Amino acid sequence: MLPEAFLKRMQAQLGPEYEAFLNSLERPRAVALRFNPLKGERPSLPFVGEPVPWEPEGVYYDPEARPGLHVYHEAGVYYLQEASAMAPVALLDPQPGEKVCDLCAAPGGKTTQIAGRMLGRGFLLCNEINPKRAKILSRNIERMAVPNALVTNEHPENLARRFSGFFDRVLVDAPCSGEGMFRKEEAAVTDWSEETVAMCARRQGEILHSAAKLVRPGGILVYSTCTFAPEEDEGAVAAFLAAHPEFSPKPVEAPWFAPGENGSFRMWPHKLLGEGHFAAVLRKSEGETEEIPAENGEKLPKQWETFAKELGITLPHGKAVNFGQSLFWAPEELPNIQRLKVLRPGLELGTVKKDRFEPAHALALWLKSCANVQDYAADSDEIKAYLHGDVVASRVKGWCLVRADGYAIGWGKGDGTVLKNHYPKGLRR
């Protein structure tokens, strides 16, 4: 049962399309996933179907399938993501080598979509203000083999003070009343009220104010929600443009979506295969850019050099950063992160333990191959045992990259008979 106030507003909002909208909410949901170009070639899967028109890596899949249980999901080969939710990043259009910020990033669908388009080059800051959700974001960054992301748990205004005018592109996928998720999530219906809509609109204005400072002169800001409420959508954009005359709508070719005012687009569930979504593309006027210097990296320890040489691992352009107990490989553009709540500053390489190096799970997922690998079929008993945390038969000696159908999934250490399992205990089935 949808809220009466919501239905009355939608009838006024949609007019003759109202009945088609209501009928669309009765249809089964279209489910989709997005392949991860950071993991290499796309596999052939029997349960995937038509492509998502606005996202080259997106495909719809059979709703009877359970791809979240497949080993490819554990290996970061794809991310389960609602099709309309892929639209804001398509409109953002991030490029390799740019500096990009996802300001409200958890659980990581849009962030990892951005990362896939950046192909590991450039600097990606992904932030989440909620600590628990920030941890989920960090885990998805690791699973999807993203090497160039700084994950933070900060208030947007704190980031605005530290990174003023730093980013080429900023995405604000703002917390909202969630009307576009009514068909997907029952809690979105029960939590809805007109007061919630008004509260969300106020919060969105505050977040957008911070986001404006992050965008460099000439840069792009994309604002998106998964709600139909005009106060949170067109109204929020209009209020932002009135308060920030340095921004203006940016014309974008997007034939799949319904265009609106001020560079905005709507994704209606009765007009496409997906849930409700809204996005607006805005551009900041040209001006002088204030450079934020990058911090110097640290020297890689001998233990890493020995390990990397034995396995033939070559790191991309970047710099070493000691963070907590671990060694990370960060993007070259990484600035000073002191006094920021950071969960990860880049690709975790591992830890130095006296005279040896212990590789991180993140490094295994990022690698496609190395000098010592153990391949198993994805549906093999060995892979099932490996994901369970058991030892598996192998003639390999020393550290090796365990792969399922050629996709890296974790580390093992062999003695010529079996592999000692180094799949993280928290991920074991």
Short mmCIF file of C-alpha atoms in Angstrom, two decimals:
data_model
loop_
_atom_site.label_atom_id
_atom_site.label_comp_id
_atom_site.label_asym_id
_atom_site.label_seq_id
_atom_site.Cartn_x
_atom_site.Cartn_y
_atom_site.Cartn_z
CA MET A 1 0.00 0.00 0.00
CA LEU A 2 1.61 3.25 -1.16
CA PRO A 3 1.13 6.40 0.94
CA GLU A 4 -1.96 8.38 -0.05
CA ALA A 5 -0.10 11.70 -0.05
CA PHE A 6 2.51 10.23 -2.37
CA LEU A 7 -0.12 8.94 -4.80
CA LYS A 8 -1.94 12.28 -4.92
CA ARG A 9 1.27 14.11 -5.68
CA MET A 10 2.30 11.62 -8.36
CA GLN A 11 -1.10 11.92 -10.05
CA ALA A 12 -0.68 15.69 -10.21
CA GLN A 13 2.93 15.31 -11.29
CA LEU A 14 2.34 12.78 -14.09
CA GLY A 15 -1.14 13.61 -15.33
CA PRO A 16 -2.13 11.24 -18.18
CA GLU A 17 0.94 9.03 -17.52
CA TYR A 18 -0.15 8.27 -13.94
CA GLU A 19 -1.89 4.98 -14.73
CA ALA A 20 1.09 3.72 -16.73
CA PHE A 21 3.32 4.61 -13.78
CA LEU A 22 1.13 2.68 -11.32
CA ASN A 23 0.98 -0.32 -13.65
CA SER A 24 4.78 -0.35 -13.92
CA LEU A 25 5.06 -0.74 -10.15
CA GLU A 26 3.07 -3.99 -10.40
CA ARG A 27 5.48 -5.54 -12.90
CA PRO A 28 8.38 -7.73 -11.75
CA ARG A 29 11.60 -5.78 -11.27
CA ALA A 30 14.24 -5.80 -13.98
CA VAL A 31 17.52 -6.84 -12.33
CA ALA A 32 20.96 -5.97 -13.68
CA LEU A 33 24.65 -6.32 -13.04
CA ARG A 34 27.70 -4.44 -14.25
CA PHE A 35 30.89 -6.15 -15.39
CA ASN A 36 34.19 -4.92 -14.03
CA PRO A 37 36.74 -3.97 -16.73
CA LEU A 38 39.47 -3.93 -14.06
CA LYS A 39 39.26 -7.75 -13.96
CA GLY A 40 39.94 -8.27 -17.65
CA GLU A 41 37.78 -9.87 -20.32
CA ARG A 42 34.08 -10.30 -19.70
CA PRO A 43 33.05 -13.93 -19.09
CA SER A 44 30.20 -15.66 -20.89
CA LEU A 45 27.37 -16.22 -18.42
CA PRO A 46 24.20 -18.20 -19.19
CA PHE A 47 21.97 -16.05 -17.00
CA VAL A 48 22.68 -12.63 -18.55
CA GLY A 49 20.55 -11.12 -21.28
CA GLU A 50 20.06 -7.75 -22.94
CA PRO A 51 22.53 -4.88 -22.39
CA VAL A 52 21.66 -1.84 -20.30
CA PRO A 53 21.49 0.87 -23.01
CA TRP A 54 23.27 3.64 -21.10
CA GLU A 55 26.09 1.60 -19.53
CA PRO A 56 28.43 -0.41 -21.81
CA GLU A 57 29.32 -2.83 -19.00
CA GLY A 58 25.73 -3.26 -17.77
CA VAL A 59 23.47 -6.23 -18.57
CA TYR A 60 20.11 -7.44 -17.36
CA TYR A 61 20.03 -10.93 -15.90
CA ASP A 62 17.50 -13.67 -15.22
CA PRO A 63 15.73 -12.80 -11.94
CA GLU A 64 15.65 -16.51 -11.11
CA ALA A 65 19.46 -16.62 -11.09
CA ARG A 66 21.50 -15.89 -7.98
CA PRO A 67 24.69 -14.28 -9.30
CA GLY A 68 25.62 -12.99 -5.87
CA LEU A 69 26.48 -16.57 -4.90
CA HIS A 70 28.70 -17.20 -7.92
CA VAL A 71 32.47 -17.32 -7.47
CA TYR A 72 32.76 -14.53 -10.06
CA HIS A 73 31.01 -12.21 -7.60
CA GLU A 74 33.60 -13.04 -4.93
CA ALA A 75 36.35 -12.37 -7.48
CA GLY A 76 34.94 -8.92 -8.30
CA VAL A 77 34.12 -9.81 -11.90
CA TYR A 78 30.79 -7.99 -11.63
CA TYR A 79 28.73 -5.82 -9.30
CA LEU A 80 24.99 -6.26 -8.82
CA GLN A 81 23.52 -2.84 -9.54
CA GLU A 82 20.07 -1.59 -10.41
CA ALA A 83 20.01 -0.43 -14.05
CA SER A 84 18.73 3.12 -13.47
CA ALA A 85 21.35 3.58 -10.74
CA MET A 86 23.98 3.23 -13.48
CA ALA A 87 22.70 6.38 -15.19
CA PRO A 88 24.34 9.13 -13.05
CA VAL A 89 27.87 7.83 -13.71
CA ALA A 90 27.07 7.54 -17.41
CA LEU A 91 26.14 11.25 -17.28
CA LEU A 92 29.22 12.09 -15.17
CA ASP A 93 31.42 10.43 -17.84
CA PRO A 94 34.67 10.13 -15.82
CA GLN A 95 37.87 9.61 -17.78
CA PRO A 96 41.18 7.84 -17.05
CA GLY A 97 43.70 10.16 -15.44
CA GLU A 98 41.17 12.59 -13.97
CA LYS A 99 40.57 13.51 -10.33
CA VAL A 100 37.06 12.39 -9.38
CA CYS A 101 35.06 12.49 -6.13
CA ASP A 102 32.02 10.41 -5.17
CA LEU A 103 30.82 12.33 -2.13
CA CYS A 104 28.07 9.98 -0.87
CA ALA A 105 29.55 6.71 -2.04
CA ALA A 106 28.32 3.75 0.05
CA PRO A 107 27.75 0.95 -0.63
CA GLY A 108 29.95 1.48 -3.69
CA GLY A 109 27.93 0.78 -6.83
CA LYS A 110 28.52 4.15 -8.44
CA THR A 111 32.06 4.44 -7.06
CA THR A 112 33.14 1.12 -8.59
CA GLN A 113 31.38 2.10 -11.81
CA ILE A 114 33.46 5.30 -11.85
CA ALA A 115 36.59 3.27 -11.10
CA GLY A 116 35.87 0.94 -14.01
CA ARG A 117 35.72 3.89 -16.37
CA MET A 118 38.94 5.36 -14.97
CA LEU A 119 40.76 2.05 -15.62
CA GLY A 120 42.97 2.49 -12.57
CA ARG A 121 44.42 5.81 -13.74
CA GLY A 122 43.94 9.10 -11.91
CA PHE A 123 42.68 9.78 -8.40
CA LEU A 124 39.29 8.73 -7.00
CA LEU A 125 38.07 9.94 -3.62
CA CYS A 126 35.05 8.03 -2.36
CA ASN A 127 33.47 9.23 0.86
CA GLU A 128 30.74 8.03 3.19
CA ILE A 129 29.70 9.91 6.32
CA ASN A 130 28.19 6.85 8.07
CA PRO A 131 31.01 4.76 9.64
CA LYS A 132 29.33 1.36 9.17
CA ARG A 133 28.44 2.09 5.57
CA ALA A 134 31.95 3.42 4.97
CA LYS A 135 33.34 -0.01 5.93
CA ILE A 136 31.02 -1.68 3.42
CA LEU A 137 32.21 0.81 0.79
CA SER A 138 35.84 -0.01 1.58
CA ARG A 139 35.21 -3.75 1.25
CA ASN A 140 33.56 -3.28 -2.14
CA ILE A 141 36.47 -1.13 -3.33
CA GLU A 142 38.74 -4.04 -2.42
CA ARG A 143 36.52 -6.72 -4.00
CA MET A 144 36.28 -4.79 -7.25
CA ALA A 145 40.09 -4.44 -7.50
CA VAL A 146 40.15 -0.63 -7.44
CA PRO A 147 43.79 0.52 -7.04
CA ASN A 148 43.46 4.32 -7.11
CA ALA A 149 40.81 5.12 -4.51
CA LEU A 150 41.09 7.03 -1.25
CA VAL A 151 38.21 5.90 0.98
CA THR A 152 37.18 8.40 3.66
CA ASN A 153 34.57 8.64 6.42
CA GLU A 154 34.16 12.41 6.60
CA HIS A 155 31.57 15.15 6.69
CA PRO A 156 31.35 16.69 3.19
CA GLU A 157 32.21 20.14 4.55
CA ASN A 158 35.49 18.84 5.98
CA LEU A 159 36.43 17.51 2.57
CA ALA A 160 35.41 20.80 0.95
CA ARG A 161 37.86 22.67 3.17
CA ARG A 162 40.70 20.24 2.38
CA PHE A 163 40.11 19.75 -1.35
CA SER A 164 38.73 23.07 -2.55
CA GLY A 165 38.70 23.25 -6.36
CA PHE A 166 40.58 19.93 -6.65
CA PHE A 167 38.30 17.64 -8.66
CA ASP A 168 37.54 17.46 -12.36
CA ARG A 169 34.25 15.71 -11.67
CA VAL A 170 32.13 15.30 -8.54
CA LEU A 171 29.14 13.01 -8.05
CA VAL A 172 26.57 13.69 -5.35
CA ASP A 173 24.25 10.69 -5.20
CA ALA A 174 22.41 12.20 -2.28
CA PRO A 175 20.54 10.48 0.54
CA CYS A 176 16.87 10.90 -0.30
CA SER A 177 13.33 9.79 0.52
CA GLY A 178 13.77 6.78 -1.76
CA GLU A 179 10.49 6.93 -3.66
CA GLY A 180 12.12 5.32 -6.68
CA MET A 181 12.85 2.25 -4.54
CA PHE A 182 9.23 1.64 -3.43
CA ARG A 183 8.95 -1.42 -5.67
CA LYS A 184 12.35 -2.72 -4.56
CA GLU A 185 12.36 -2.04 -0.80
CA GLU A 186 9.36 -2.23 1.49
CA ALA A 187 11.20 -0.16 4.11
CA ALA A 188 11.28 2.76 1.67
CA VAL A 189 7.46 2.79 1.76
CA THR A 190 7.07 2.47 5.51
CA ASP A 191 9.71 5.14 6.23
CA TRP A 192 8.23 7.69 3.81
CA SER A 193 6.47 10.86 4.90
CA GLU A 194 6.10 14.39 3.60
CA GLU A 195 8.26 15.50 6.54
CA THR A 196 10.99 13.08 5.38
CA VAL A 197 10.91 14.63 1.92
CA ALA A 198 11.36 18.12 3.38
CA MET A 199 14.16 16.93 5.67
CA CYS A 200 15.97 15.25 2.79
CA ALA A 201 15.70 18.39 0.66
CA ARG A 202 17.35 20.47 3.40
CA ARG A 203 20.16 17.93 3.82
CA GLN A 204 20.71 17.71 0.06
CA GLY A 205 21.14 21.47 -0.12
CA GLU A 206 23.88 21.31 2.52
CA ILE A 207 25.69 18.50 0.70
CA LEU A 208 25.50 20.32 -2.63
CA HIS A 209 26.93 23.45 -1.03
CA SER A 210 29.99 21.43 0.04
CA ALA A 211 30.22 19.71 -3.34
CA ALA A 212 30.34 23.05 -5.14
CA LYS A 213 33.63 23.87 -3.41
CA LEU A 214 35.19 20.56 -4.47
CA VAL A 215 34.72 21.14 -8.20
CA ARG A 216 37.57 22.83 -10.04
CA PRO A 217 36.83 25.75 -12.40
CA GLY A 218 35.48 24.24 -15.61
CA GLY A 219 34.68 20.96 -13.81
CA ILE A 220 31.49 18.90 -13.75
CA LEU A 221 29.03 18.23 -10.92
CA VAL A 222 26.35 15.55 -11.24
CA TYR A 223 23.57 15.48 -8.67
CA SER A 224 21.34 12.41 -8.43
CA THR A 225 18.64 10.85 -6.26
CA CYS A 226 16.42 7.78 -6.36
CA THR A 227 13.24 9.72 -5.63
CA PHE A 228 10.44 11.37 -7.62
CA ALA A 229 9.88 14.27 -5.21
CA PRO A 230 10.32 17.61 -7.02
CA GLU A 231 11.54 19.24 -3.79
CA GLU A 232 14.51 16.86 -3.79
CA ASP A 233 15.05 16.89 -7.54
CA GLU A 234 14.31 19.89 -9.75
CA GLY A 235 13.71 22.06 -6.69
CA ALA A 236 17.07 21.13 -5.16
CA VAL A 237 18.87 21.91 -8.42
CA ALA A 238 17.09 25.23 -8.89
CA ALA A 239 17.93 26.29 -5.31
CA PHE A 240 21.55 25.28 -5.84
CA LEU A 241 21.89 27.24 -9.08
CA ALA A 242 20.34 30.29 -7.44
CA ALA A 243 22.88 30.10 -4.60
CA HIS A 244 25.80 29.21 -6.88
CA PRO A 245 25.73 31.33 -10.04
CA GLU A 246 29.19 29.95 -10.95
CA PHE A 247 27.37 26.77 -12.04
CA SER A 248 25.13 26.32 -15.06
CA PRO A 249 23.34 23.37 -16.72
CA LYS A 250 25.53 21.36 -19.07
CA PRO A 251 23.87 20.01 -22.24
CA VAL A 252 24.30 16.23 -22.49
CA GLU A 253 23.08 13.76 -25.10
CA ALA A 254 21.05 11.14 -23.21
CA PRO A 255 18.27 9.80 -25.46
CA TRP A 256 17.27 7.07 -23.00
CA PHE A 257 16.07 9.47 -20.28
CA ALA A 258 13.30 12.07 -20.02
CA PRO A 259 14.93 15.54 -20.14
CA GLY A 260 13.84 18.26 -17.73
CA GLU A 261 14.84 21.73 -16.65
CA ASN A 262 18.33 22.86 -15.62
CA GLY A 263 20.25 20.00 -17.21
CA SER A 264 18.19 17.34 -15.45
CA PHE A 265 16.95 13.92 -16.49
CA ARG A 266 14.40 11.53 -15.04
CA MET A 267 14.37 7.76 -15.25
CA TRP A 268 10.73 6.67 -15.03
CA PRO A 269 9.91 2.99 -14.35
CA HIS A 270 7.08 3.08 -16.93
CA LYS A 271 9.48 4.29 -19.65
CA LEU A 272 12.51 2.00 -19.21
CA LEU A 273 13.66 -1.22 -17.58
CA GLY A 274 14.66 0.10 -14.19
CA GLU A 275 13.53 1.90 -11.06
CA GLY A 276 13.03 5.62 -10.54
CA HIS A 277 16.03 7.91 -10.63
CA PHE A 278 16.86 11.58 -11.19
CA ALA A 279 20.09 13.27 -12.25
CA ALA A 280 21.28 16.74 -13.26
CA VAL A 281 24.55 17.67 -14.98
CA LEU A 282 26.05 21.03 -14.02
CA ARG A 283 29.26 22.78 -15.06
CA LYS A 284 31.35 25.23 -13.08
CA SER A 285 32.51 28.34 -14.89
CA GLU A 286 36.17 28.73 -15.85
CA GLY A 287 38.59 30.47 -13.53
CA GLU A 288 41.89 30.15 -11.76
CA THR A 289 42.65 26.72 -10.32
CA GLU A 290 44.36 26.46 -6.95
CA GLU A 291 46.74 23.51 -6.97
CA ILE A 292 46.88 21.16 -3.99
CA PRO A 293 50.35 19.60 -3.91
CA ALA A 294 50.70 15.83 -3.76
CA GLU A 295 52.57 14.31 -0.85
CA ASN A 296 55.84 12.48 -1.42
CA GLY A 297 55.75 8.72 -1.29
CA GLU A 298 57.86 6.46 0.88
CA LYS A 299 60.56 3.99 -0.04
CA LEU A 300 59.36 0.47 -0.74
CA PRO A 301 60.86 -1.97 1.79
CA LYS A 302 63.32 -4.66 0.74
CA GLN A 303 60.87 -7.37 1.80
CA TRP A 304 58.39 -6.10 -0.78
CA GLU A 305 61.05 -5.82 -3.46
CA THR A 306 62.06 -9.45 -2.88
CA PHE A 307 58.46 -10.66 -2.91
CA ALA A 308 57.57 -8.66 -6.04
CA LYS A 309 60.67 -9.88 -7.88
CA GLU A 310 59.95 -13.54 -7.09
CA LEU A 311 56.38 -13.24 -8.38
CA GLY A 312 57.10 -10.81 -11.23
CA ILE A 313 54.78 -8.10 -9.93
CA THR A 314 55.11 -4.64 -11.48
CA LEU A 315 53.18 -1.80 -9.88
CA PRO A 316 51.60 1.00 -11.93
CA HIS A 317 52.52 4.68 -11.63
CA GLY A 318 52.06 5.66 -7.99
CA LYS A 319 53.76 5.91 -4.60
CA ALA A 320 54.18 3.87 -1.43
CA VAL A 321 52.25 4.88 1.70
CA ASN A 322 52.52 3.28 5.14
CA PHE A 323 49.05 3.29 6.67
CA GLY A 324 48.32 1.54 9.94
CA GLN A 325 50.14 -1.78 9.91
CA SER A 326 50.01 -2.10 6.13
CA LEU A 327 51.86 -0.91 3.07
CA PHE A 328 49.67 0.69 0.39
CA TRP A 329 50.30 1.78 -3.19
CA ALA A 330 48.57 5.11 -3.67
CA PRO A 331 47.84 7.21 -6.76
CA GLU A 332 50.55 9.78 -7.46
CA GLU A 333 48.01 12.60 -7.04
CA LEU A 334 47.23 11.64 -3.42
CA PRO A 335 47.55 14.81 -1.29
CA ASN A 336 48.13 15.08 2.45
CA ILE A 337 45.61 12.88 4.31
CA GLN A 338 46.66 13.65 7.88
CA ARG A 339 43.75 14.38 10.26
CA LEU A 340 41.28 12.80 7.85
CA LYS A 341 39.26 9.70 8.72
CA VAL A 342 40.74 7.36 6.13
CA LEU A 343 39.82 3.70 5.64
CA ARG A 344 42.20 3.00 2.77
CA PRO A 345 44.53 5.31 0.79
CA GLY A 346 44.94 3.13 -2.28
CA LEU A 347 45.80 -0.47 -3.11
CA GLU A 348 46.81 -2.49 -0.05
CA LEU A 349 49.99 -4.42 -0.84
CA GLY A 350 50.45 -6.21 2.47
CA THR A 351 52.51 -6.14 5.66
CA VAL A 352 56.20 -6.43 6.46
CA LYS A 353 56.92 -9.14 9.02
CA LYS A 354 60.59 -9.17 10.02
CA ASP A 355 62.40 -10.71 7.06
CA ARG A 356 59.36 -11.50 4.90
CA PHE A 357 56.39 -9.89 3.20
CA GLU A 358 52.78 -11.02 3.77
CA PRO A 359 50.65 -10.04 0.74
CA ALA A 360 47.18 -8.52 1.19
CA HIS A 361 43.99 -9.97 -0.24
CA ALA A 362 43.45 -6.70 -2.11
CA LEU A 363 46.68 -7.23 -4.03
CA ALA A 364 45.56 -10.68 -5.13
CA LEU A 365 42.24 -9.34 -6.44
CA TRP A 366 44.00 -6.54 -8.31
CA LEU A 367 46.48 -8.86 -10.05
CA LYS A 368 45.45 -10.64 -13.20
CA SER A 369 48.48 -12.92 -13.21
CA CYS A 370 51.98 -13.33 -11.79
CA ALA A 371 54.92 -15.71 -12.03
CA ASN A 372 53.27 -18.31 -9.79
CA VAL A 373 49.59 -19.15 -10.25
CA GLN A 374 47.24 -21.99 -9.44
CA ASP A 375 44.25 -22.20 -11.74
CA TYR A 376 41.06 -24.10 -11.01
CA ALA A 377 37.71 -24.20 -12.76
CA ALA A 378 35.19 -21.89 -11.14
CA ASP A 379 32.81 -24.80 -10.48
CA SER A 380 35.51 -27.16 -9.23
CA ASP A 381 35.63 -28.86 -5.83
CA GLU A 382 38.98 -27.15 -5.26
CA ILE A 383 37.48 -23.67 -5.56
CA LYS A 384 34.59 -24.62 -3.28
CA ALA A 385 37.11 -25.91 -0.73
CA TYR A 386 39.28 -22.81 -1.13
CA LEU A 387 36.36 -20.43 -0.49
CA HIS A 388 35.51 -22.54 2.56
CA GLY A 389 39.02 -22.00 3.93
CA ASP A 390 40.30 -25.54 3.41
CA VAL A 391 43.67 -26.64 2.04
CA VAL A 392 43.55 -27.73 -1.59
CA ALA A 393 45.72 -30.04 -3.67
CA SER A 394 48.46 -28.31 -5.68
CA ARG A 395 51.97 -28.96 -6.90
CA VAL A 396 52.85 -25.28 -6.63
CA LYS A 397 55.52 -24.18 -4.15
CA GLY A 398 55.63 -20.82 -2.39
CA TRP A 399 53.21 -17.92 -2.66
CA CYS A 400 50.84 -18.26 -5.59
CA LEU A 401 47.83 -16.46 -7.01
CA VAL A 402 44.71 -18.64 -6.88
CA ARG A 403 42.43 -18.11 -9.88
CA ALA A 404 38.95 -19.30 -10.82
CA ASP A 405 38.59 -19.58 -14.59
CA GLY A 406 41.55 -17.23 -14.85
CA TYR A 407 40.12 -14.59 -12.46
CA ALA A 408 42.27 -13.93 -9.40
CA ILE A 409 40.45 -14.66 -6.16
CA GLY A 410 43.10 -14.86 -3.43
CA TRP A 411 46.44 -16.13 -2.20
CA GLY A 412 47.72 -19.59 -1.41
CA LYS A 413 51.09 -20.86 -0.24
CA GLY A 414 52.14 -24.26 -1.51
CA ASP A 415 54.56 -26.92 -0.33
CA GLY A 416 54.40 -28.96 -3.55
CA THR A 417 51.49 -31.10 -2.31
CA VAL A 418 48.81 -28.75 -0.96
CA LEU A 419 48.13 -25.04 -0.74
CA LYS A 420 47.89 -23.41 2.65
CA ASN A 421 44.75 -21.28 2.41
CA HIS A 422 45.12 -17.49 2.72
CA TYR A 423 41.56 -16.58 1.77
CA PRO A 424 40.41 -14.06 4.44
CA LYS A 425 38.54 -15.71 7.29
CA GLY A 426 35.83 -13.06 7.25
CA LEU A 427 34.96 -13.92 3.63
CA ARG A 428 34.94 -17.70 3.91
CA ARG A 429 31.75 -19.53 3.13
#
